[in-house]
Amino acid sequence: MSFLVEIADEEYKNKNKFIEIIKTVIEFLKIKKFKRTIAEQLLKKYSKECLIALYQQKFYQIKIFKNKKAIEKLEQELNLFDFNSKMKEYSELSTQIFKAKLAEKYTLQKRKTYTIDELQTKSEDFIKDYPVVLSTTYSLRTCLSKDVMYDYVIVDEASQVDLCTGVLALSSAKKAVIVGDLKQLPNVVDSKNAKLTDEVFNNFDMPEVYRYKNHCLLSSVSELFKKAPHTLLKEHYRCHPKIIEFCNKKFYNNELIILSKIQSDKKPLIVYKTVAGNHTRDNVNQRQIDVIKNEIIPNENLCTIDDSLGIVTPYRNQTNALQSQFNGTGVKADTVDKFQGQENKVIILSTVDNNITDFTDNPNRLNVAISRAIEQLIVVINGNEQKKDTIINELVKYIEYNNCEIKESKIFSVFDLLYQTYAEQRRIFLRKYKKISEYDSENLMYGLINEIIKKYNGNYEIAVHVPLNMIIRDLGLMSDDEKKYAKNDWTHVDFLIYKTIDKSPVLAIEVDGSKYHKEGSKQAKRDELKNTIFAKYDIPLCRFNTAGSNEKEKLSQMFKEKIVGYQ
């Protein structure tokens, strides 16, 4: 009856059908004895579908009303609750309790200083004096006597702990607390250790959960002890809410409670796209490095003096190139794997790939990369058309959806025309100039040089594939190796710009194919010889790698400088 009274509220007074139903119910309730139930009488007068629809509608309206009231009450309570002050109070109380316990135990106790040998012979005494031991998992078993058993062993970053050293640490534990994140990167097992441990694994017919190459300590323990207490550390305080929201939705099933605050007015998420092209060589993308150095850092007002900027990349070769580029600055560049456990105010993610690979798109790797950024994440991708079903593509779409910036890089290279996409543009460009080489990279550079020197009214000309022994006649400044190299008829420079009036050289130019002139190769050693010779004779030599960029600007600037120097 209470439900019937509740639903007969003001909003239904104008609904004739519902009022009729209520009146019918009330009439039947006045009768002390009746042969048919209320339901039967209602069904006789109204269809079952009508009754169900009306009662369902009212049920959900009441439910929504009650939930709104509950939400309002909670919001009022939360508005009155000062989280920061309560958190501070909680931390201070915890610290006071901890210090009080320490004081209670150690104020009247004089602790001894132990020698290295005594750590083994007097381990029990040492533990009483110093009950907390910090150690790697590898060393814990041997840093004190082998008989020592710790009340608790807490293993942090357990997804990075391999099974062998993890088990060593646990062998010293009465109880263990394993802390880690299976959504982040596991430890890396090289092929040699993978093979060796597989032999042991197969010889002893061990369960899969103990396979060394496939399991870290955290994953193995999680599978072995499924009934052990599991706690998700939900509160997140590090990243800008918009940054961690992507990880929360994509990797953590929306289980994180995001408590971080916006600490900067910077755009939290930005994407830079390079122009389309084949920019990656041996997992090095020089174009992305150029974009980072010449566009992102100046455009976004990023500081390279302090340690606020970090650059992460999936590949070691790209890391080496970045570290070389930013050597002597405060910029911290490393692989995503090495960056796990670290953070920076601003993180630039250099994806490297021309087309995103499974290695780069690995969910654990991207989760780590994205969540290293505190205030701002800048993602650098190639402008090539990418597969739609990648996490990187989802991240770009997420950034776009949240009204953050997608920027097209303005850094180009004449060698971009070598890419198949630009075949027609390449044909049009090359048609303007005669073909001087079987390599289009040299033909493109020849055209570019012509465009630059024509501004100087015929005062300069270009010679192509000039033998070194025709440029330098006097070999007196050269070492024996340099003389031998210079005398070789095959030793030449790709282009020599010289003055028309007296034929004196102004600038030598080399086009270096990135694969053929790879660092450490024989050709790279010959290049170094040539560089040394030209430096000794004070003839400027400029090298352009086909994986580089901004050749026109660089060449124009260098040409101006050399003209000033020679006039």
XYZ file of C-alpha atoms in Angstrom:
567
model
C 0.000 0.000 0.000
C 2.876 2.387 0.802
C 4.208 1.916 -2.713
C 0.816 2.740 -4.210
C 0.585 5.883 -2.127
C 4.147 6.848 -3.085
C 3.524 6.569 -6.787
C 0.335 8.614 -6.608
C 2.319 11.838 -6.381
C 1.877 15.179 -8.071
C 3.500 14.272 -11.383
C 0.866 11.621 -12.130
C -2.272 13.656 -11.361
C -2.665 14.587 -14.994
C -2.216 11.056 -16.234
C -5.777 9.802 -16.435
C -4.983 6.179 -17.028
C -2.754 5.912 -13.983
C -5.277 7.732 -11.790
C -7.963 5.297 -12.905
C -5.749 2.412 -11.861
C -5.172 3.947 -8.436
C -8.906 4.532 -7.964
C -9.632 0.938 -8.898
C -7.104 -0.310 -6.350
C -8.563 1.908 -3.625
C -12.112 0.712 -4.344
C -11.040 -2.892 -3.959
C -9.191 -2.114 -0.748
C -12.458 -0.774 0.772
C -14.105 -4.140 0.308
C -13.377 -6.498 3.179
C -14.190 -9.597 1.241
C -13.775 -9.969 -2.468
C -13.524 -13.020 -4.622
C -10.883 -11.834 -7.023
C -7.500 -10.368 -6.246
C -6.572 -6.796 -7.045
C -4.227 -8.038 -9.741
C -6.997 -9.978 -11.439
C -9.284 -6.960 -11.440
C -6.563 -4.676 -12.766
C -5.684 -7.133 -15.497
C -9.329 -7.386 -16.416
C -9.535 -3.656 -16.987
C -5.963 -2.905 -18.224
C -3.445 -4.830 -20.292
C -0.509 -6.500 -18.562
C 1.925 -4.578 -20.750
C 0.385 -1.272 -19.686
C 0.665 -2.098 -15.992
C 4.251 -3.355 -16.276
C 5.350 -0.287 -18.222
C 3.777 2.113 -15.727
C 5.195 0.397 -12.663
C 8.649 0.024 -14.242
C 8.668 3.690 -15.131
C 7.825 4.694 -11.598
C 10.338 2.256 -10.103
C 13.218 3.794 -12.039
C 12.068 7.334 -11.357
C 12.049 6.634 -7.634
C 15.429 4.892 -7.891
C 16.967 7.833 -9.760
C 15.469 10.280 -7.257
C 16.935 8.360 -4.299
C 20.355 8.059 -5.978
C 20.420 11.789 -6.709
C 19.651 12.514 -3.068
C 22.437 10.144 -1.982
C 24.882 11.805 -4.390
C 23.931 15.259 -3.121
C 24.540 14.128 0.446
C 27.951 12.670 -0.422
C 28.928 15.793 -2.364
C 28.020 17.962 0.618
C 30.170 15.776 2.858
C 33.064 15.878 0.389
C 32.827 19.660 0.073
C 33.213 19.940 3.822
C 36.097 17.442 3.807
C 39.521 19.035 3.244
C 41.429 16.166 1.671
C 44.831 17.864 1.665
C 44.706 18.836 5.323
C 43.424 15.397 6.323
C 46.154 13.726 4.271
C 48.735 15.944 5.930
C 47.278 15.151 9.344
C 47.311 11.426 8.549
C 50.945 11.573 7.392
C 52.040 13.541 10.440
C 50.288 11.156 12.818
C 51.828 8.161 11.064
C 55.274 9.745 11.307
C 54.766 10.558 14.989
C 53.724 6.994 15.772
C 56.678 5.618 13.828
C 59.153 7.940 15.550
C 57.625 7.178 18.939
C 58.125 3.466 18.380
C 61.722 4.051 17.322
C 62.340 6.241 20.356
C 60.770 3.663 22.646
C 63.091 1.012 21.285
C 66.358 2.900 20.775
C 66.486 5.981 23.035
C 68.130 4.126 25.903
C 69.925 1.620 23.700
C 73.369 2.310 22.345
C 73.780 0.816 18.902
C 77.073 -0.697 17.909
C 79.059 -0.078 14.735
C 79.733 -3.381 12.968
C 82.611 -4.394 10.732
C 82.029 -6.150 7.420
C 83.052 -9.491 8.945
C 80.721 -8.988 11.906
C 77.763 -8.678 9.551
C 78.212 -12.410 9.010
C 79.282 -13.502 12.482
C 76.968 -11.270 14.537
C 73.966 -11.031 12.244
C 71.358 -11.495 14.973
C 72.839 -8.664 17.038
C 73.019 -6.483 13.950
C 69.342 -7.093 13.169
C 68.350 -6.077 16.686
C 70.277 -2.828 16.332
C 69.320 -2.174 12.704
C 66.013 -3.917 11.964
C 65.553 -2.478 8.461
C 67.955 -3.668 5.762
C 67.996 -2.171 2.265
C 69.311 -4.537 -0.365
C 68.954 -5.794 -3.906
C 67.171 -9.103 -4.327
C 70.463 -10.536 -5.539
C 72.406 -9.626 -2.372
C 69.831 -10.032 0.391
C 70.574 -13.712 0.951
C 74.295 -13.118 1.491
C 74.621 -9.647 3.039
C 74.097 -11.223 6.486
C 74.436 -14.780 7.752
C 72.657 -17.380 5.640
C 70.649 -18.366 8.739
C 68.980 -14.956 9.079
C 65.244 -14.959 8.428
C 63.563 -11.580 8.080
C 60.104 -11.054 9.541
C 59.103 -9.310 6.310
C 60.764 -8.990 2.946
C 59.232 -6.203 0.850
C 60.093 -6.439 -2.842
C 59.405 -3.234 -4.772
C 59.154 -2.963 -8.585
C 58.612 -6.724 -8.587
C 57.704 -6.827 -12.283
C 61.360 -5.922 -12.925
C 62.693 -8.693 -10.664
C 63.733 -11.923 -12.374
C 62.662 -15.247 -10.891
C 66.107 -16.385 -9.743
C 67.066 -13.347 -7.670
C 63.468 -12.969 -6.511
C 63.418 -16.506 -5.130
C 66.782 -15.888 -3.452
C 65.283 -12.934 -1.600
C 62.133 -14.838 -0.634
C 64.222 -17.673 0.797
C 65.148 -15.265 3.617
C 61.560 -14.257 4.380
C 59.088 -15.416 7.001
C 56.499 -13.259 5.259
C 56.684 -11.305 2.023
C 55.035 -8.270 0.489
C 55.379 -8.153 -3.290
C 54.816 -4.721 -4.830
C 54.653 -4.158 -8.558
C 52.539 -3.606 -11.635
C 51.919 -6.274 -14.259
C 50.695 -3.526 -16.571
C 54.263 -2.222 -16.747
C 57.405 -3.743 -18.237
C 58.841 -7.033 -16.945
C 62.540 -7.736 -16.582
C 64.440 -8.313 -19.819
C 65.861 -11.803 -20.400
C 68.533 -12.013 -23.091
C 68.606 -14.883 -25.576
C 71.586 -16.575 -23.906
C 69.926 -16.781 -20.483
C 66.610 -17.704 -22.051
C 68.239 -20.700 -23.728
C 70.162 -21.804 -20.620
C 67.171 -21.555 -18.302
C 64.925 -23.334 -20.797
C 67.289 -26.310 -20.671
C 66.948 -26.464 -16.880
C 63.204 -25.953 -17.131
C 62.744 -28.768 -19.640
C 65.114 -31.201 -17.896
C 63.159 -31.004 -14.652
C 59.711 -30.872 -16.260
C 58.722 -27.812 -14.232
C 55.308 -26.076 -14.341
C 55.015 -23.183 -16.797
C 54.711 -20.663 -13.973
C 58.414 -21.249 -13.208
C 59.664 -20.646 -16.759
C 62.361 -18.013 -16.294
C 62.147 -16.321 -19.669
C 58.363 -15.860 -19.499
C 57.870 -14.816 -15.893
C 59.040 -12.112 -13.548
C 58.739 -12.545 -9.790
C 55.424 -10.680 -9.681
C 53.701 -12.647 -12.450
C 54.893 -15.986 -11.084
C 53.824 -15.245 -7.498
C 50.474 -13.871 -8.713
C 49.706 -17.135 -10.496
C 51.019 -19.409 -7.756
C 49.268 -17.713 -4.840
C 45.919 -16.666 -6.233
C 44.292 -16.808 -2.796
C 46.878 -14.533 -1.210
C 45.591 -11.027 -0.407
C 45.796 -8.751 -3.443
C 45.494 -4.983 -3.139
C 45.377 -2.543 -6.032
C 47.055 0.746 -5.155
C 44.357 2.838 -6.788
C 45.295 6.352 -5.774
C 47.334 8.137 -8.421
C 49.138 11.371 -7.563
C 51.826 11.832 -10.244
C 50.525 12.657 -13.717
C 48.300 15.434 -14.989
C 44.722 14.056 -14.865
C 44.393 14.111 -18.656
C 47.610 12.134 -19.094
C 46.836 9.378 -16.614
C 43.196 9.226 -17.710
C 44.307 7.569 -20.949
C 46.269 4.909 -19.046
C 43.375 4.444 -16.654
C 40.909 3.808 -19.458
C 43.220 1.803 -21.687
C 45.233 -0.282 -19.232
C 43.581 -0.206 -15.788
C 39.899 -0.713 -16.580
C 39.053 2.660 -14.971
C 40.047 1.350 -11.549
C 42.479 4.141 -10.678
C 41.379 7.028 -8.492
C 43.053 10.085 -9.988
C 44.018 12.483 -7.209
C 46.741 14.430 -9.005
C 46.329 18.174 -9.384
C 46.939 20.398 -12.410
C 50.273 22.060 -11.635
C 50.927 23.921 -14.881
C 49.100 25.873 -17.575
C 50.891 23.881 -20.284
C 48.868 21.807 -22.690
C 49.090 18.369 -21.065
C 49.109 16.458 -24.360
C 50.618 17.379 -27.736
C 51.362 15.383 -30.892
C 54.011 16.386 -33.425
C 53.843 14.671 -36.810
C 56.880 14.675 -39.073
C 56.358 14.921 -42.812
C 55.756 11.551 -44.427
C 58.872 9.692 -45.431
C 61.300 6.872 -44.810
C 63.132 8.539 -41.927
C 64.127 5.510 -39.835
C 67.510 3.815 -40.282
C 68.575 0.991 -37.940
C 66.064 2.145 -35.323
C 67.358 5.724 -35.487
C 65.019 8.477 -36.663
C 67.109 11.595 -37.175
C 64.088 13.533 -38.394
C 62.327 13.068 -35.061
C 65.500 14.220 -33.291
C 65.587 17.318 -35.523
C 61.920 18.006 -34.760
C 62.581 17.681 -31.024
C 65.615 19.968 -31.106
C 64.522 22.589 -33.632
C 60.748 22.719 -33.181
C 59.440 21.164 -29.980
C 61.967 22.573 -27.509
C 61.817 26.188 -28.791
C 58.100 26.171 -29.678
C 56.988 24.738 -26.335
C 59.508 26.791 -24.316
C 61.086 23.690 -22.799
C 64.127 24.023 -20.574
C 67.236 21.992 -21.394
C 69.340 23.328 -18.522
C 67.628 21.720 -15.539
C 66.344 18.146 -15.284
C 62.702 18.922 -16.095
C 62.800 17.394 -19.605
C 63.034 13.694 -20.334
C 62.971 11.967 -23.727
C 61.957 8.319 -23.948
C 62.109 6.002 -26.926
C 61.616 2.273 -27.494
C 65.046 1.746 -29.071
C 68.605 1.816 -27.750
C 70.021 3.184 -31.036
C 67.671 6.171 -30.905
C 68.625 6.686 -27.267
C 72.317 6.775 -28.198
C 71.623 9.337 -30.939
C 69.554 11.485 -28.555
C 72.176 11.332 -25.814
C 74.823 12.407 -28.319
C 72.616 15.272 -29.527
C 71.849 16.558 -26.019
C 75.203 15.815 -24.418
C 76.145 18.545 -21.952
C 72.534 19.601 -21.306
C 70.135 18.723 -18.515
C 68.001 16.623 -20.865
C 67.637 13.027 -19.731
C 67.211 10.617 -22.661
C 66.837 6.850 -22.366
C 64.817 3.846 -23.432
C 61.349 3.393 -21.982
C 62.589 0.259 -20.223
C 65.354 2.175 -18.436
C 62.969 5.000 -17.537
C 60.622 2.722 -15.601
C 60.361 3.972 -12.030
C 61.448 7.503 -13.006
C 59.511 10.653 -13.867
C 59.925 14.118 -15.393
C 57.794 17.233 -15.572
C 57.840 16.994 -19.361
C 58.272 13.778 -21.329
C 58.811 13.599 -25.085
C 58.043 10.180 -26.552
C 59.993 9.569 -29.764
C 58.240 6.616 -31.407
C 60.960 6.263 -34.119
C 59.076 3.873 -36.446
C 58.073 4.865 -39.962
C 55.096 2.600 -39.361
C 54.336 1.687 -35.763
C 55.638 -1.772 -34.859
C 54.337 -4.213 -32.262
C 57.479 -3.558 -30.214
C 56.752 0.158 -29.927
C 53.017 -0.460 -29.538
C 53.485 -2.934 -26.685
C 50.864 -1.965 -24.054
C 53.250 -2.357 -21.105
C 55.891 -0.237 -22.816
C 53.439 2.520 -23.725
C 51.881 2.496 -20.266
C 55.324 3.138 -18.783
C 56.225 5.775 -21.390
C 53.023 7.781 -20.986
C 52.931 7.655 -17.200
C 56.470 9.084 -16.808
C 55.102 12.578 -17.574
C 54.027 14.755 -14.651
C 52.789 17.902 -16.412
C 53.124 17.393 -20.157
C 53.465 14.533 -22.638
C 54.595 15.272 -26.203
C 54.341 12.401 -28.683
C 56.421 12.468 -31.873
C 55.207 10.241 -34.700
C 55.922 9.899 -38.392
C 53.441 11.518 -40.737
C 53.017 8.302 -42.731
C 49.539 6.829 -42.804
C 49.408 4.491 -39.815
C 47.425 1.384 -38.966
C 44.173 2.182 -37.188
C 44.315 -0.653 -34.650
C 47.338 0.531 -32.669
C 47.487 1.972 -29.166
C 49.549 4.860 -30.535
C 46.691 5.697 -32.896
C 44.234 5.493 -29.990
C 46.453 7.866 -28.017
C 46.519 10.349 -30.906
C 42.725 10.133 -31.213
C 42.379 10.614 -27.449
C 44.578 13.719 -27.596
C 42.545 15.061 -30.505
C 39.240 14.315 -28.740
C 40.375 16.217 -25.650
C 41.016 19.343 -27.734
C 44.757 19.130 -27.272
C 47.145 19.963 -30.081
C 48.088 17.944 -33.158
C 50.929 19.789 -34.897
C 52.380 19.187 -38.335
C 56.158 19.585 -38.411
C 57.542 22.197 -40.788
C 60.934 20.492 -41.048
C 61.547 19.107 -44.530
C 64.421 17.595 -46.451
C 65.212 17.607 -50.141
C 65.764 13.876 -49.694
C 62.131 13.420 -48.677
C 61.497 13.408 -52.418
C 63.201 10.009 -52.556
C 60.181 8.558 -50.750
C 57.701 6.833 -53.067
C 54.840 9.079 -51.975
C 56.639 12.054 -53.525
C 57.477 10.373 -56.849
C 55.642 12.986 -58.923
C 57.159 15.925 -57.024
C 60.594 14.353 -57.451
C 60.076 14.005 -61.192
C 59.027 17.658 -61.501
C 61.987 18.873 -59.430
C 64.584 16.811 -61.289
C 63.211 17.831 -64.680
C 64.527 21.362 -64.050
C 68.159 20.238 -63.923
C 70.374 17.885 -65.873
C 70.977 14.421 -64.494
C 74.542 14.214 -63.169
C 74.428 10.901 -61.276
C 72.846 7.475 -61.208
C 71.743 8.314 -57.652
C 68.702 10.545 -57.279
C 70.009 11.707 -53.896
C 72.918 13.409 -55.708
C 70.646 14.707 -58.463
C 68.389 16.293 -55.841
C 71.353 17.925 -54.100
C 72.656 19.194 -57.446
C 69.312 20.881 -58.072
C 69.290 22.381 -54.584
C 72.824 23.794 -54.970
C 71.841 25.337 -58.304
C 68.846 27.044 -56.694
C 71.128 28.611 -54.090
C 74.065 29.770 -56.236
C 71.899 31.270 -58.993
C 71.153 34.104 -56.558
C 74.791 35.194 -56.877
C 74.651 36.299 -60.529
C 76.985 33.728 -62.023
C 79.854 34.359 -59.599
C 79.885 30.703 -58.548
C 79.697 27.382 -60.357
C 79.438 23.693 -59.454
C 81.790 20.885 -60.372
C 80.567 17.319 -59.919
C 82.551 14.276 -58.714
C 85.866 16.109 -58.547
C 88.931 13.927 -57.756
C 90.677 14.976 -54.569
C 94.100 15.024 -56.256
C 92.794 17.714 -58.626
C 91.640 19.929 -55.759
C 94.791 19.596 -53.642
C 98.103 19.329 -55.510
C 100.503 19.875 -52.631
C 100.410 16.840 -50.325
C 102.960 18.203 -47.872
C 100.528 18.622 -44.979
C 99.241 15.056 -45.197
C 100.231 11.947 -43.283
C 101.264 8.842 -45.208
C 97.776 7.336 -44.918
C 96.209 10.595 -46.061
C 98.572 10.843 -49.035
C 97.750 7.301 -50.093
C 94.035 8.052 -49.832
C 94.300 11.395 -51.682
C 96.296 9.924 -54.579
C 93.664 7.271 -55.256
C 91.842 8.205 -58.473
C 88.540 7.046 -56.970
C 88.769 9.517 -54.076
C 86.558 12.468 -54.931
C 84.035 14.934 -53.556
C 80.469 14.834 -54.804
C 80.242 18.588 -55.404
C 82.695 21.475 -55.386
C 81.442 25.057 -55.461
C 84.104 27.406 -56.805
C 84.489 31.031 -57.873
C 83.934 31.597 -61.564
C 86.636 34.249 -61.855
C 89.634 32.346 -60.474
C 88.337 28.783 -59.978
C 89.231 28.866 -56.266
C 87.172 26.446 -54.136
C 84.534 27.883 -51.826
C 82.749 24.833 -50.460
C 82.922 21.058 -50.906
C 79.722 19.059 -50.433
C 79.223 15.349 -49.805
C 75.937 13.431 -49.920
C 76.104 10.526 -47.467
C 73.684 7.668 -47.863
C 72.771 6.753 -44.294
C 73.307 3.024 -44.800
C 76.590 3.209 -46.744
C 78.133 5.827 -44.454
C 77.015 4.152 -41.241
C 79.122 4.895 -38.169
C 81.872 2.318 -37.727
C 81.848 1.259 -41.386
C 84.884 1.348 -43.699
C 83.317 4.232 -45.582
C 82.904 6.178 -42.344
C 86.644 5.796 -41.715
C 87.396 7.065 -45.229
C 85.028 9.977 -44.598
C 87.035 10.879 -41.509
C 90.256 10.859 -43.548
C 88.677 13.191 -46.088
C 87.387 15.504 -43.345
C 90.879 15.746 -41.850
C 92.502 16.509 -45.206
C 90.039 19.290 -46.065
C 90.448 20.786 -42.593
C 94.250 20.854 -42.977
C 93.938 22.765 -46.247
C 91.250 25.077 -44.888
C 88.661 24.066 -47.478
C 85.169 23.879 -45.955
C 83.526 20.476 -46.356
C 79.825 20.061 -45.660
C 78.183 16.640 -45.337
C 74.488 15.981 -45.820
C 73.081 12.667 -44.680
C 70.049 11.434 -46.607
C 68.297 10.881 -43.268
C 68.810 14.534 -42.276
C 66.703 17.640 -42.818
C 66.677 21.382 -43.583
C 69.438 21.072 -46.185
C 68.416 24.257 -47.999
C 68.597 26.404 -44.860
C 71.870 24.837 -43.696
C 73.525 25.096 -47.102
C 72.380 28.685 -47.630
C 73.749 29.713 -44.254
C 77.041 27.909 -44.749
C 77.448 29.297 -48.259
C 76.931 32.845 -46.998
C 79.490 32.321 -44.254
C 82.073 30.914 -46.658
C 81.543 33.670 -49.220
C 82.190 36.264 -46.535
C 85.285 34.347 -45.512
C 86.685 34.116 -49.038
C 85.937 37.603 -50.340
